[in-house]
CSV table of C-alpha atoms in Angstrom, one decimal:
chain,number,residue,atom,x,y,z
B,1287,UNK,CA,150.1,52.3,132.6
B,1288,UNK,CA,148.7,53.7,135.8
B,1289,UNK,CA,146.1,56.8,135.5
B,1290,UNK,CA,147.0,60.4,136.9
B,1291,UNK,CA,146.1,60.8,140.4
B,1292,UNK,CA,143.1,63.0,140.2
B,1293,UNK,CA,144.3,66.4,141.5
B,1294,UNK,CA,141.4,67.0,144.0
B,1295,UNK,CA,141.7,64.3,145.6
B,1296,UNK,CA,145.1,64.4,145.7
B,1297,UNK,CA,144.6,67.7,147.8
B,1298,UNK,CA,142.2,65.7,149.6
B,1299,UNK,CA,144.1,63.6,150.9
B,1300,UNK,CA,147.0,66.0,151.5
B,1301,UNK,CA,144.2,67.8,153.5
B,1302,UNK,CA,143.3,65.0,156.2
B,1303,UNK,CA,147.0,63.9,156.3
B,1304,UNK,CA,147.6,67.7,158.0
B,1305,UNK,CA,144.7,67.7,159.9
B,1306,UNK,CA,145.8,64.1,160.9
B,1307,UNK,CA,149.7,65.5,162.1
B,1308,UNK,CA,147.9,68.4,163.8
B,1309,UNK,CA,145.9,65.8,165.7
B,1310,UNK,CA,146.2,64.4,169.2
B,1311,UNK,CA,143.5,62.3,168.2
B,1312,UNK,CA,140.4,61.3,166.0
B,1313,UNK,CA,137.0,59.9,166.8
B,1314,UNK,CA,134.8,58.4,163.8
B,1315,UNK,CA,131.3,58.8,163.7
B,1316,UNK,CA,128.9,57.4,161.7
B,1317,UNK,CA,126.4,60.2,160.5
B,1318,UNK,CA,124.2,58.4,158.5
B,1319,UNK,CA,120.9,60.0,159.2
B,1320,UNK,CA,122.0,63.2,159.9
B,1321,UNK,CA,120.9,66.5,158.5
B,1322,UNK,CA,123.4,69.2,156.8
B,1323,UNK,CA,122.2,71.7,159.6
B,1324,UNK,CA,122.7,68.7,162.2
B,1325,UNK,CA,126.6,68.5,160.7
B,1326,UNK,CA,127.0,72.5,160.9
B,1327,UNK,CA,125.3,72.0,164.9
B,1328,UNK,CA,127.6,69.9,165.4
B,1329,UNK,CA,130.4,71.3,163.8
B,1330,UNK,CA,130.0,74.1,166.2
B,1331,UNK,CA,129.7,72.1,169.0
B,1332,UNK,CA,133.3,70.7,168.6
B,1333,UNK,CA,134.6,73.6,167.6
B,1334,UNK,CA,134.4,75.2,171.6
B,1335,UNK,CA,136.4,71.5,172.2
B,1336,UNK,CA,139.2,72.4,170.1
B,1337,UNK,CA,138.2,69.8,167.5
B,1338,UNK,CA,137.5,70.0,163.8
B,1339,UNK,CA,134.6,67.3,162.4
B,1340,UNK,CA,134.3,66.3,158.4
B,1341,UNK,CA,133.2,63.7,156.5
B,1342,UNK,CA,135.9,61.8,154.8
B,1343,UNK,CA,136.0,59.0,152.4
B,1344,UNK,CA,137.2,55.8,153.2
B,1345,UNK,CA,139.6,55.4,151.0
B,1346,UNK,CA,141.1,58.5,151.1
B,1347,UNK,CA,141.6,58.4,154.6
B,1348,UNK,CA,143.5,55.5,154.1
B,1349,UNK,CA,145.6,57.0,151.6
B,1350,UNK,CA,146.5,60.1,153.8
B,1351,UNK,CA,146.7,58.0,157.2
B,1352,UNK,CA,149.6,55.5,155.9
B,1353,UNK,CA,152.6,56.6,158.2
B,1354,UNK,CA,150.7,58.1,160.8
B,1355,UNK,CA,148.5,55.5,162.0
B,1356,UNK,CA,149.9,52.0,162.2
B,1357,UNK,CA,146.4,50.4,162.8
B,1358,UNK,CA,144.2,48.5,161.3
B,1359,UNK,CA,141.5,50.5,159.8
B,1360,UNK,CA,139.5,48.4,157.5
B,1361,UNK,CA,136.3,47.6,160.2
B,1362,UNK,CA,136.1,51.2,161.5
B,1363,UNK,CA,136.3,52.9,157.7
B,1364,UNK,CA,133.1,50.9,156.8
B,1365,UNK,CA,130.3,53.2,154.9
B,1366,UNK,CA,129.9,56.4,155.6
B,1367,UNK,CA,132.4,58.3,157.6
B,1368,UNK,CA,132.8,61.3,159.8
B,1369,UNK,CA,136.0,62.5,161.8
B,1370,UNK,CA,136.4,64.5,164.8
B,1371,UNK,CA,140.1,65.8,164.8
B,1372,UNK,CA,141.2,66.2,168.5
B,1373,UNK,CA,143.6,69.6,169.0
B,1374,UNK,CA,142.2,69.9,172.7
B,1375,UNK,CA,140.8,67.8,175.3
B,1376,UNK,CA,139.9,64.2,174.5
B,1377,UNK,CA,137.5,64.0,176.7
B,1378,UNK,CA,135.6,66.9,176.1
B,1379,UNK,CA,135.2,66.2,172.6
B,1380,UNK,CA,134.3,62.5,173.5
B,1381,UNK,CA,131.6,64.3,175.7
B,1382,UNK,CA,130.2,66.2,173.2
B,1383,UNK,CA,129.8,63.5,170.9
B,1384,UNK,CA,128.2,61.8,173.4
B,1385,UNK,CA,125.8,64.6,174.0
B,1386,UNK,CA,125.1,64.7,170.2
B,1387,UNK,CA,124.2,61.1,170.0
B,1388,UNK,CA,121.6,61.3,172.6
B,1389,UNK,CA,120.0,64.3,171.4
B,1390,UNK,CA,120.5,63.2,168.0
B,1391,UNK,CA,119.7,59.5,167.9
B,1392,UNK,CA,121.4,58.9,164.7
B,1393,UNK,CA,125.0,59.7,165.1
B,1394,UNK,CA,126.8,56.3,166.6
B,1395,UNK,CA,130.6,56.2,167.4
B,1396,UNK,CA,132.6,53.8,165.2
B,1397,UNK,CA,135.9,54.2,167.0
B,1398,UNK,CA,138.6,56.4,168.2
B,1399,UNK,CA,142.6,56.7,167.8
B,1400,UNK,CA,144.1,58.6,170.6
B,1401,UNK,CA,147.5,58.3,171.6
B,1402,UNK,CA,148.4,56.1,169.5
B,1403,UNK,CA,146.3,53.7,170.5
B,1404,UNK,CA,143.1,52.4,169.0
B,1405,UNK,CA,139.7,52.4,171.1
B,1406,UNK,CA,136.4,50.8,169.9
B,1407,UNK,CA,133.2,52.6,170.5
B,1408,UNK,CA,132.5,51.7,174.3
B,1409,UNK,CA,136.0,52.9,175.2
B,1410,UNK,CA,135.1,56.6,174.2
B,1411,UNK,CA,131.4,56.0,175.6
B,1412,UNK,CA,133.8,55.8,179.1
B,1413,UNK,CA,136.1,58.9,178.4
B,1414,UNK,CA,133.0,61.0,177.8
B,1415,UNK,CA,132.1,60.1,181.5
B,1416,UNK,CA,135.3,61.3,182.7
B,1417,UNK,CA,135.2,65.0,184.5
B,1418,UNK,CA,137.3,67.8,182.2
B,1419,UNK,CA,140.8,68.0,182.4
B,1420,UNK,CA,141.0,71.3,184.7
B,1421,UNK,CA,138.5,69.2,186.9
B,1422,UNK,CA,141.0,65.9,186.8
B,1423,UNK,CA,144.0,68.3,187.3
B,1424,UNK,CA,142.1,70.3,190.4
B,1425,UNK,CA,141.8,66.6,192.0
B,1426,UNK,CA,145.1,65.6,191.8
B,1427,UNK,CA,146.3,68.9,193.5
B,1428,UNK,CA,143.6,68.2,195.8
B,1429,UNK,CA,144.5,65.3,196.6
B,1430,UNK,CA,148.4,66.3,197.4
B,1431,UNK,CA,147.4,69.1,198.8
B,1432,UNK,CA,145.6,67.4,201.3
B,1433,UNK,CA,148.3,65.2,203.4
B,1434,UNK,CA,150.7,68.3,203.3
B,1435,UNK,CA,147.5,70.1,204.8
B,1436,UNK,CA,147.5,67.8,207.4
B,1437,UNK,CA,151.2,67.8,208.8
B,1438,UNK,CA,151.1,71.6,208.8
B,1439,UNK,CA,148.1,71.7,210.8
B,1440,UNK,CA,150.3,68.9,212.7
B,1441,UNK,CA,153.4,70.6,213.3
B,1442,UNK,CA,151.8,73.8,213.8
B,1443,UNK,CA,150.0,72.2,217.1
B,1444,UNK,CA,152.9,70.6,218.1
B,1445,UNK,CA,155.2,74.0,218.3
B,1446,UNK,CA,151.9,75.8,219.7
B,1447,UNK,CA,152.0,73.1,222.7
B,1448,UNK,CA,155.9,73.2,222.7
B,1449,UNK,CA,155.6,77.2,223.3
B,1450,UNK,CA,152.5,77.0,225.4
B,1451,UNK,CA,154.6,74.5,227.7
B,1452,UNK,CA,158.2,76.3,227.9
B,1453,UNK,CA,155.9,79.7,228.5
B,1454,UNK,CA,153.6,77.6,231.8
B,1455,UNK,CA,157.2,76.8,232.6
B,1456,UNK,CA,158.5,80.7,232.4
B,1457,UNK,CA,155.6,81.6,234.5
B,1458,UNK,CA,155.8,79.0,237.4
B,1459,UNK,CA,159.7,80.0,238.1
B,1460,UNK,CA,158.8,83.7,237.5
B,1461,UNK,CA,156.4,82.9,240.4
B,1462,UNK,CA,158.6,81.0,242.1
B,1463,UNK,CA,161.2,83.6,242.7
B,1464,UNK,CA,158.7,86.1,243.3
């Protein structure tokens, strides 16, 4: 006969499984070392990301991420855990993490889902390096911007040198018959 699920961690796990839907992604974090007031900085920190960091147990994670994540868990939900839940940009929040374990020394990065996709811990090291999105999005309008620049500059000379020569034509008959 199997025991009654124990009613807080029931909700629990019915609590990371929502913060998992709501999700784009999640980043763990070791936090070993860390301080409560160095979890509430960090908290905070996040927060202006759009991201939500708790500690979580193992096992319960596991519980609640069955369905939603079809990878393999087992090496990154070794000892003691801490999510970042991603609702904004993934690369801000991998930034800020970044920033945290640098100032921190103690936090390390176990591993990230995003997309769908699972990234080990030098993988978000490299999307913290990337600019923000606006920043990215700013470039590629740049960047198409530029070439449609050009060929209005372009076809603006060319009708200014069309008019410039049907006008030095106007003036050499208008002297002509004159």
């Amino acid at each position: 006969m199997r025991a009654k699920p124990n009613p807080q961690k029931v909700a629990q796990v019915e609590q990371i499984r929502q913060w998992l839907s709501t999700s784009k992604g999640v980043i763990f974090t070791d936090y070993r070392g860390l301080s409560v007031a160095q979890i509430t900085g960090l908290r905070r920190q996040l927060r202006q990301h759009q991201a939500e960091y708790h500690v979580v147990k193992n096992t319960l994670f596991r519980l609640a991420s069955q369905g939603l994540i079809s990878n393999n868990l087992d090496d990154i939900l070794q000892g003691p855990t801490a999510v970042a839940f991603i609702q904004g940009d993934e690369a801000a929040v991998a930034k800020a993490l970044s920033d945290a374990i640098r100032e921190l020394r103690t936090l390390s990065v176990k591993g990230a889902i995003l997309g769908g996709k699972r990234y080990d811990a030098e993988a978000v090291q490299q999307l913290a390096k990337l600019p923000p999105r606006e920043v990215l999005i700013a470039q590629v309008v740049g960047g198409v911007q530029a070439p449609i620049t050009g060929l209005v500059g372009t076809l603006h000379g060319i009708l200014r040198d069309f008019v410039c020569t049907v006008q030095a034509i106007a003036d050499k008959k208008s002297a002509q018959s004159a």
